[in-house]
PDB file of C-alpha atoms in Angstrom:
ATOM      1  CA  UNK A   5      91.091 -24.577   7.300  1.00  0.00           C
ATOM      2  CA  UNK A   6      93.395 -21.598   6.711  1.00  0.00           C
ATOM      3  CA  UNK A   7      97.050 -22.163   7.496  1.00  0.00           C
ATOM      4  CA  UNK A   8     100.383 -20.420   7.557  1.00  0.00           C
ATOM      5  CA  UNK A   9     102.660 -21.455   4.700  1.00  0.00           C
ATOM      6  CA  UNK A  10     106.417 -21.111   4.396  1.00  0.00           C
ATOM      7  CA  UNK A  11     108.904 -21.415   1.557  1.00  0.00           C
ATOM      8  CA  UNK A  12     111.309 -22.957   0.946  1.00  0.00           C
ATOM      9  CA  UNK A  13     111.001 -26.021   3.144  1.00  0.00           C
ATOM     10  CA  UNK A  14     114.784 -26.404   3.136  1.00  0.00           C
ATOM     11  CA  UNK A  15     117.430 -23.825   2.312  1.00  0.00           C
ATOM     12  CA  UNK A  16     121.134 -24.583   2.095  1.00  0.00           C
ATOM     13  CA  UNK A  17     123.500 -21.631   1.936  1.00  0.00           C
ATOM     14  CA  UNK A  18     127.149 -20.861   2.391  1.00  0.00           C
ATOM     15  CA  UNK A  19     128.423 -18.865   5.317  1.00  0.00           C
ATOM     16  CA  UNK A  20     128.351 -15.143   4.568  1.00  0.00           C
ATOM     17  CA  UNK A  21     125.531 -15.382   2.043  1.00  0.00           C
ATOM     18  CA  UNK A  22     122.199 -13.632   2.364  1.00  0.00           C
ATOM     19  CA  UNK A  23     119.006 -15.646   2.689  1.00  0.00           C
ATOM     20  CA  UNK A  24     115.363 -14.678   2.590  1.00  0.00           C
ATOM     21  CA  UNK A  25     112.797 -16.913   4.216  1.00  0.00           C
ATOM     22  CA  UNK A  26     109.233 -16.409   3.124  1.00  0.00           C
ATOM     23  CA  UNK A  27     105.932 -16.792   4.878  1.00  0.00           C
ATOM     24  CA  UNK A  28     102.313 -16.283   3.961  1.00  0.00           C
ATOM     25  CA  UNK A  29     100.360 -15.706   7.189  1.00  0.00           C
ATOM     26  CA  UNK A  30      96.662 -16.413   7.559  1.00  0.00           C
ATOM     27  CA  UNK A  31      94.871 -13.763   5.543  1.00  0.00           C
ATOM     28  CA  UNK A  32      92.910 -11.906   8.221  1.00  0.00           C
ATOM     29  CA  UNK A  33      95.654 -11.988  10.834  1.00  0.00           C
ATOM     30  CA  UNK A  34      97.304  -8.809  12.020  1.00  0.00           C
ATOM     31  CA  UNK A  35     100.243  -9.965  14.133  1.00  0.00           C
ATOM     32  CA  UNK A  36     103.213 -11.792  12.666  1.00  0.00           C
ATOM     33  CA  UNK A  37     106.168 -13.585  14.220  1.00  0.00           C
ATOM     34  CA  UNK A  38     109.393 -15.377  13.511  1.00  0.00           C
ATOM     35  CA  UNK A  39     110.777 -18.030  15.832  1.00  0.00           C
ATOM     36  CA  UNK A  40     113.671 -20.388  15.433  1.00  0.00           C
ATOM     37  CA  UNK A  41     114.455 -23.831  16.766  1.00  0.00           C
ATOM     38  CA  UNK A  42     117.984 -25.194  16.798  1.00  0.00           C
ATOM     39  CA  UNK A  43     117.963 -28.974  16.402  1.00  0.00           C
ATOM     40  CA  UNK A  44     116.867 -30.674  19.595  1.00  0.00           C
ATOM     41  CA  UNK A  45     116.270 -27.436  21.451  1.00  0.00           C
ATOM     42  CA  UNK A  46     113.286 -25.329  22.353  1.00  0.00           C
ATOM     43  CA  UNK A  47     111.553 -22.808  20.146  1.00  0.00           C
ATOM     44  CA  UNK A  48     112.984 -19.297  20.562  1.00  0.00           C
ATOM     45  CA  UNK A  49     111.274 -16.002  19.858  1.00  0.00           C
ATOM     46  CA  UNK A  50     112.982 -13.750  17.308  1.00  0.00           C
ATOM     47  CA  UNK A  51     110.637 -10.916  16.432  1.00  0.00           C
ATOM     48  CA  UNK A  52     107.050  -9.726  16.414  1.00  0.00           C
ATOM     49  CA  UNK A  53     105.574  -7.451  13.770  1.00  0.00           C
ATOM     50  CA  UNK A  54     102.383  -5.422  13.821  1.00  0.00           C
ATOM     51  CA  UNK A  55     101.055  -2.483  11.869  1.00  0.00           C
ATOM     52  CA  UNK A  56     104.030  -2.572   9.500  1.00  0.00           C
ATOM     53  CA  UNK A  57     106.672  -2.291  12.145  1.00  0.00           C
ATOM     54  CA  UNK A  58     108.613  -4.414  14.601  1.00  0.00           C
ATOM     55  CA  UNK A  59     106.814  -4.435  17.941  1.00  0.00           C
ATOM     56  CA  UNK A  60     109.326  -6.510  19.880  1.00  0.00           C
ATOM     57  CA  UNK A  61     112.550  -8.361  19.159  1.00  0.00           C
ATOM     58  CA  UNK A  62     114.876 -10.656  21.056  1.00  0.00           C
ATOM     59  CA  UNK A  63     118.618 -10.394  21.635  1.00  0.00           C
ATOM     60  CA  UNK A  64     119.102 -12.952  18.864  1.00  0.00           C
ATOM     61  CA  UNK A  65     117.548 -10.558  16.358  1.00  0.00           C
ATOM     62  CA  UNK A  66     120.612  -8.411  15.735  1.00  0.00           C
ATOM     63  CA  UNK A  67     121.515  -6.143  12.829  1.00  0.00           C
ATOM     64  CA  UNK A  68     121.986  -9.153  10.559  1.00  0.00           C
ATOM     65  CA  UNK A  69     118.258  -9.851  10.688  1.00  0.00           C
ATOM     66  CA  UNK A  70     115.423  -7.890   9.157  1.00  0.00           C
ATOM     67  CA  UNK A  71     111.751  -8.469   8.472  1.00  0.00           C
ATOM     68  CA  UNK A  72     109.457  -7.072   5.870  1.00  0.00           C
ATOM     69  CA  UNK A  73     105.872  -7.274   4.747  1.00  0.00           C
ATOM     70  CA  UNK A  74     106.384  -6.291   1.124  1.00  0.00           C
ATOM     71  CA  UNK A  75     102.766  -6.704   0.110  1.00  0.00           C
ATOM     72  CA  UNK A  76      99.443  -7.679   1.621  1.00  0.00           C
ATOM     73  CA  UNK A  77     100.210 -11.354   1.889  1.00  0.00           C
ATOM     74  CA  UNK A  78     103.923 -12.099   2.389  1.00  0.00           C
ATOM     75  CA  UNK A  79     106.071 -11.750   5.476  1.00  0.00           C
ATOM     76  CA  UNK A  80     109.811 -12.269   5.066  1.00  0.00           C
ATOM     77  CA  UNK A  81     112.842 -12.805   7.262  1.00  0.00           C
ATOM     78  CA  UNK A  82     116.199 -11.794   5.823  1.00  0.00           C
ATOM     79  CA  UNK A  83     119.554 -12.800   7.224  1.00  0.00           C
ATOM     80  CA  UNK A  84     122.190 -10.598   5.617  1.00  0.00           C
ATOM     81  CA  UNK A  85     125.355 -12.583   6.225  1.00  0.00           C
ATOM     82  CA  UNK A  86     124.652 -16.055   7.505  1.00  0.00           C
ATOM     83  CA  UNK A  87     126.766 -17.733  10.148  1.00  0.00           C
ATOM     84  CA  UNK A  88     127.100 -21.417  10.948  1.00  0.00           C
ATOM     85  CA  UNK A  89     125.124 -20.884  14.151  1.00  0.00           C
ATOM     86  CA  UNK A  90     122.151 -19.583  12.152  1.00  0.00           C
ATOM     87  CA  UNK A  91     121.443 -23.177  11.110  1.00  0.00           C
ATOM     88  CA  UNK A  92     118.027 -23.974  12.549  1.00  0.00           C
ATOM     89  CA  UNK A  93     114.346 -24.413  11.765  1.00  0.00           C
ATOM     90  CA  UNK A  94     112.685 -21.044  11.291  1.00  0.00           C
ATOM     91  CA  UNK A  95     108.995 -20.822  12.021  1.00  0.00           C
ATOM     92  CA  UNK A  96     106.623 -18.083  11.025  1.00  0.00           C
ATOM     93  CA  UNK A  97     103.468 -17.566  13.063  1.00  0.00           C
ATOM     94  CA  UNK A  98     100.476 -15.276  12.907  1.00  0.00           C
ATOM     95  CA  UNK A  99      97.438 -14.423  14.987  1.00  0.00           C
ATOM     96  CA  UNK A 100      94.394 -12.230  15.034  1.00  0.00           C
ATOM     97  CA  UNK A 101      93.339 -10.264  18.107  1.00  0.00           C
ATOM     98  CA  UNK A 102      93.344 -13.394  20.277  1.00  0.00           C
ATOM     99  CA  UNK A 103      96.606 -14.711  21.751  1.00  0.00           C
ATOM    100  CA  UNK A 104      96.491 -17.995  19.822  1.00  0.00           C
ATOM    101  CA  UNK A 105      99.375 -18.132  17.385  1.00  0.00           C
ATOM    102  CA  UNK A 106      99.268 -20.383  14.343  1.00  0.00           C
ATOM    103  CA  UNK A 107     102.614 -21.713  13.210  1.00  0.00           C
ATOM    104  CA  UNK A 108     103.791 -22.590   9.739  1.00  0.00           C
ATOM    105  CA  UNK A 109     105.614 -25.845   8.894  1.00  0.00           C
ATOM    106  CA  UNK A 110     109.003 -24.153   9.085  1.00  0.00           C
ATOM    107  CA  UNK A 111     112.028 -23.659   6.859  1.00  0.00           C
ATOM    108  CA  UNK A 112     115.107 -25.683   7.641  1.00  0.00           C
ATOM    109  CA  UNK A 113     118.134 -23.439   7.130  1.00  0.00           C
ATOM    110  CA  UNK A 114     121.492 -25.143   6.770  1.00  0.00           C
ATOM    111  CA  UNK A 115     124.556 -22.924   6.680  1.00  0.00           C
ATOM    112  CA  UNK A 116     127.733 -24.625   5.465  1.00  0.00           C
TER     113      UNK A 116
ATOM    114  CA  UNK B   2     114.141 -13.892  34.052  1.00  0.00           C
ATOM    115  CA  UNK B   3     112.678 -15.699  31.074  1.00  0.00           C
ATOM    116  CA  UNK B   4     112.368 -19.293  32.081  1.00  0.00           C
ATOM    117  CA  UNK B   5     109.710 -21.813  31.281  1.00  0.00           C
ATOM    118  CA  UNK B   6     110.644 -25.399  31.769  1.00  0.00           C
ATOM    119  CA  UNK B   7     109.413 -28.951  31.759  1.00  0.00           C
ATOM    120  CA  UNK B   8     110.208 -31.550  34.380  1.00  0.00           C
ATOM    121  CA  UNK B   9     110.843 -34.600  32.175  1.00  0.00           C
ATOM    122  CA  UNK B  10     112.441 -34.851  28.723  1.00  0.00           C
ATOM    123  CA  UNK B  11     110.668 -38.111  27.776  1.00  0.00           C
ATOM    124  CA  UNK B  12     107.433 -39.727  28.889  1.00  0.00           C
ATOM    125  CA  UNK B  13     106.527 -43.210  27.764  1.00  0.00           C
ATOM    126  CA  UNK B  14     102.957 -44.454  28.229  1.00  0.00           C
ATOM    127  CA  UNK B  15     100.859 -47.390  27.164  1.00  0.00           C
ATOM    128  CA  UNK B  16      98.137 -46.777  24.607  1.00  0.00           C
ATOM    129  CA  UNK B  17      94.878 -46.087  26.395  1.00  0.00           C
ATOM    130  CA  UNK B  18      96.523 -44.795  29.568  1.00  0.00           C
ATOM    131  CA  UNK B  19      96.323 -41.183  30.671  1.00  0.00           C
ATOM    132  CA  UNK B  20      99.376 -38.956  30.212  1.00  0.00           C
ATOM    133  CA  UNK B  21     100.441 -36.054  32.379  1.00  0.00           C
ATOM    134  CA  UNK B  22     103.063 -33.625  31.147  1.00  0.00           C
ATOM    135  CA  UNK B  23     104.353 -31.020  33.557  1.00  0.00           C
ATOM    136  CA  UNK B  24     105.783 -27.549  33.232  1.00  0.00           C
ATOM    137  CA  UNK B  25     107.199 -25.037  35.694  1.00  0.00           C
ATOM    138  CA  UNK B  26     107.399 -21.329  35.039  1.00  0.00           C
ATOM    139  CA  UNK B  27     109.248 -18.609  36.879  1.00  0.00           C
ATOM    140  CA  UNK B  28     107.355 -15.384  36.219  1.00  0.00           C
ATOM    141  CA  UNK B  29     104.530 -15.040  38.699  1.00  0.00           C
ATOM    142  CA  UNK B  30     103.131 -12.114  36.702  1.00  0.00           C
ATOM    143  CA  UNK B  31     102.455 -14.258  33.627  1.00  0.00           C
ATOM    144  CA  UNK B  32      98.797 -14.316  32.736  1.00  0.00           C
ATOM    145  CA  UNK B  33      98.497 -16.617  29.746  1.00  0.00           C
ATOM    146  CA  UNK B  34      99.849 -20.091  29.009  1.00  0.00           C
ATOM    147  CA  UNK B  35      99.636 -22.400  26.020  1.00  0.00           C
ATOM    148  CA  UNK B  36     100.409 -26.010  25.254  1.00  0.00           C
ATOM    149  CA  UNK B  37     101.725 -26.863  21.822  1.00  0.00           C
ATOM    150  CA  UNK B  38     102.258 -30.225  20.161  1.00  0.00           C
ATOM    151  CA  UNK B  39     105.070 -30.648  17.658  1.00  0.00           C
ATOM    152  CA  UNK B  40     105.252 -33.689  15.427  1.00  0.00           C
ATOM    153  CA  UNK B  41     108.451 -34.568  13.660  1.00  0.00           C
ATOM    154  CA  UNK B  42     109.209 -32.166  10.816  1.00  0.00           C
ATOM    155  CA  UNK B  43     106.248 -29.908  11.550  1.00  0.00           C
ATOM    156  CA  UNK B  44     105.586 -26.622  13.262  1.00  0.00           C
ATOM    157  CA  UNK B  45     104.070 -26.312  16.736  1.00  0.00           C
ATOM    158  CA  UNK B  46     100.344 -26.998  16.792  1.00  0.00           C
ATOM    159  CA  UNK B  47      98.116 -25.273  19.329  1.00  0.00           C
ATOM    160  CA  UNK B  48      96.441 -27.684  21.762  1.00  0.00           C
ATOM    161  CA  UNK B  49      94.912 -25.668  24.560  1.00  0.00           C
ATOM    162  CA  UNK B  50      95.451 -22.453  26.472  1.00  0.00           C
ATOM    163  CA  UNK B  51      94.596 -21.074  29.879  1.00  0.00           C
ATOM    164  CA  UNK B  52      94.531 -17.652  31.463  1.00  0.00           C
ATOM    165  CA  UNK B  53      95.800 -17.009  34.953  1.00  0.00           C
ATOM    166  CA  UNK B  54      92.300 -16.298  36.281  1.00  0.00           C
ATOM    167  CA  UNK B  55      91.485 -19.983  35.758  1.00  0.00           C
ATOM    168  CA  UNK B  56      92.730 -23.158  37.456  1.00  0.00           C
ATOM    169  CA  UNK B  57      91.531 -25.657  34.907  1.00  0.00           C
ATOM    170  CA  UNK B  58      90.402 -25.809  31.334  1.00  0.00           C
ATOM    171  CA  UNK B  59      89.188 -28.788  29.372  1.00  0.00           C
ATOM    172  CA  UNK B  60      89.257 -29.568  25.710  1.00  0.00           C
ATOM    173  CA  UNK B  61      88.698 -32.709  23.727  1.00  0.00           C
ATOM    174  CA  UNK B  62      90.653 -35.411  25.636  1.00  0.00           C
ATOM    175  CA  UNK B  63      92.973 -32.741  27.050  1.00  0.00           C
ATOM    176  CA  UNK B  64      92.912 -30.798  30.287  1.00  0.00           C
ATOM    177  CA  UNK B  65      95.262 -28.053  31.395  1.00  0.00           C
ATOM    178  CA  UNK B  66      95.751 -27.349  35.083  1.00  0.00           C
ATOM    179  CA  UNK B  67      97.339 -24.208  36.429  1.00  0.00           C
ATOM    180  CA  UNK B  68      98.671 -23.909  39.965  1.00  0.00           C
ATOM    181  CA  UNK B  69      99.745 -20.323  40.451  1.00  0.00           C
ATOM    182  CA  UNK B  70     100.870 -20.907  44.028  1.00  0.00           C
ATOM    183  CA  UNK B  71     103.731 -23.137  42.914  1.00  0.00           C
ATOM    184  CA  UNK B  72     103.922 -21.775  39.351  1.00  0.00           C
ATOM    185  CA  UNK B  73     103.140 -25.111  37.796  1.00  0.00           C
ATOM    186  CA  UNK B  74     101.260 -26.030  34.642  1.00  0.00           C
ATOM    187  CA  UNK B  75     100.256 -29.488  33.502  1.00  0.00           C
ATOM    188  CA  UNK B  76      98.703 -31.080  30.440  1.00  0.00           C
ATOM    189  CA  UNK B  77      96.618 -34.183  30.882  1.00  0.00           C
ATOM    190  CA  UNK B  78      95.787 -36.337  27.877  1.00  0.00           C
ATOM    191  CA  UNK B  79      93.059 -38.909  28.404  1.00  0.00           C
ATOM    192  CA  UNK B  80      93.165 -42.317  26.714  1.00  0.00           C
ATOM    193  CA  UNK B  81      96.463 -41.619  24.976  1.00  0.00           C
ATOM    194  CA  UNK B  82      96.627 -42.777  21.368  1.00  0.00           C
ATOM    195  CA  UNK B  83      99.589 -43.470  19.059  1.00  0.00           C
ATOM    196  CA  UNK B  84      98.752 -40.246  17.221  1.00  0.00           C
ATOM    197  CA  UNK B  85      99.531 -38.346  20.406  1.00  0.00           C
ATOM    198  CA  UNK B  86     103.206 -39.243  20.087  1.00  0.00           C
ATOM    199  CA  UNK B  87     105.040 -35.943  19.680  1.00  0.00           C
ATOM    200  CA  UNK B  88     107.029 -33.331  21.568  1.00  0.00           C
ATOM    201  CA  UNK B  89     104.898 -31.173  23.848  1.00  0.00           C
ATOM    202  CA  UNK B  90     105.877 -27.632  24.754  1.00  0.00           C
ATOM    203  CA  UNK B  91     104.409 -25.306  27.279  1.00  0.00           C
ATOM    204  CA  UNK B  92     104.685 -21.643  26.380  1.00  0.00           C
ATOM    205  CA  UNK B  93     104.061 -18.443  28.200  1.00  0.00           C
ATOM    206  CA  UNK B  94     102.918 -15.150  26.752  1.00  0.00           C
ATOM    207  CA  UNK B  95     105.561 -12.656  27.782  1.00  0.00           C
ATOM    208  CA  UNK B  96     104.603  -9.945  25.376  1.00  0.00           C
ATOM    209  CA  UNK B  97     104.574  -6.304  26.323  1.00  0.00           C
ATOM    210  CA  UNK B  98     101.901  -3.722  25.752  1.00  0.00           C
ATOM    211  CA  UNK B  99     102.414  -1.589  22.671  1.00  0.00           C
ATOM    212  CA  UNK B 100      99.650   0.933  22.608  1.00  0.00           C
ATOM    213  CA  UNK B 101      96.484  -1.001  23.263  1.00  0.00           C
ATOM    214  CA  UNK B 102      97.741  -4.399  22.113  1.00  0.00           C
ATOM    215  CA  UNK B 103     100.085  -7.042  23.474  1.00  0.00           C
ATOM    216  CA  UNK B 104     103.072  -7.969  21.316  1.00  0.00           C
ATOM    217  CA  UNK B 105     102.320 -11.649  21.969  1.00  0.00           C
ATOM    218  CA  UNK B 106     105.889 -12.852  22.414  1.00  0.00           C
ATOM    219  CA  UNK B 107     105.879 -16.525  23.430  1.00  0.00           C
ATOM    220  CA  UNK B 108     108.548 -18.065  25.635  1.00  0.00           C
ATOM    221  CA  UNK B 109     108.720 -21.839  25.185  1.00  0.00           C
ATOM    222  CA  UNK B 110     109.860 -24.535  27.564  1.00  0.00           C
ATOM    223  CA  UNK B 111     112.322 -27.272  26.625  1.00  0.00           C
ATOM    224  CA  UNK B 112     109.760 -29.849  25.528  1.00  0.00           C
ATOM    225  CA  UNK B 113     108.712 -33.323  26.638  1.00  0.00           C
ATOM    226  CA  UNK B 114     108.727 -36.183  24.166  1.00  0.00           C
ATOM    227  CA  UNK B 115     105.631 -38.357  24.585  1.00  0.00           C
ATOM    228  CA  UNK B 116     106.036 -41.916  23.364  1.00  0.00           C
ATOM    229  CA  UNK B 117     102.918 -44.054  23.151  1.00  0.00           C
ATOM    230  CA  UNK B 118     103.472 -47.793  23.206  1.00  0.00           C
ATOM    231  CA  UNK B 119     100.861 -49.924  21.415  1.00  0.00           C
TER     232      UNK B 119
END
């Protein structure tokens, strides 16, 4: 069964450093998402991406965040200058024309 | 506002019993709801969905009920098994139309931890 994959599974970085989280969505999907989950809290929407552009973003997704689909398979989330409060699980998701989103296993980001 | 919530943080049931997990939502215009299961260290896993033109939908051992009058959603799991132990989230599609497609933004509730006792 096709699945969304994410790398790395765990990323540790120092405050102020840039990080890139990578995702490979399901191959025939057209809509891509990033969500985050702070430990013990609910999953929060960050951004949606369709047709090579951001279609919607949340208040969390400020100028420090960017997304890119550099080729036909990868979808990345970049945080330019990480803050302590960026520590969370980051989930990538994708879907086709239905509403059902498939989530990856997540990347745990730890900012020290 | 954007608010989807669950009534109980933890639900403990005996193996073989039925489980009912509840969720309240605030946006009466919402037209699509999903239940996700999240096991420890994993991403959310789709369980079942329902559109607002339905009151009930059944899957394998799971049933989702939607009461639009009181803006309430529930997930029923029949004959709960140890493998059902996880955190369960309700989510609401609050995407906006961009051209002819919906952005698909999901708003999640807080989550209910289901513990199944053997």
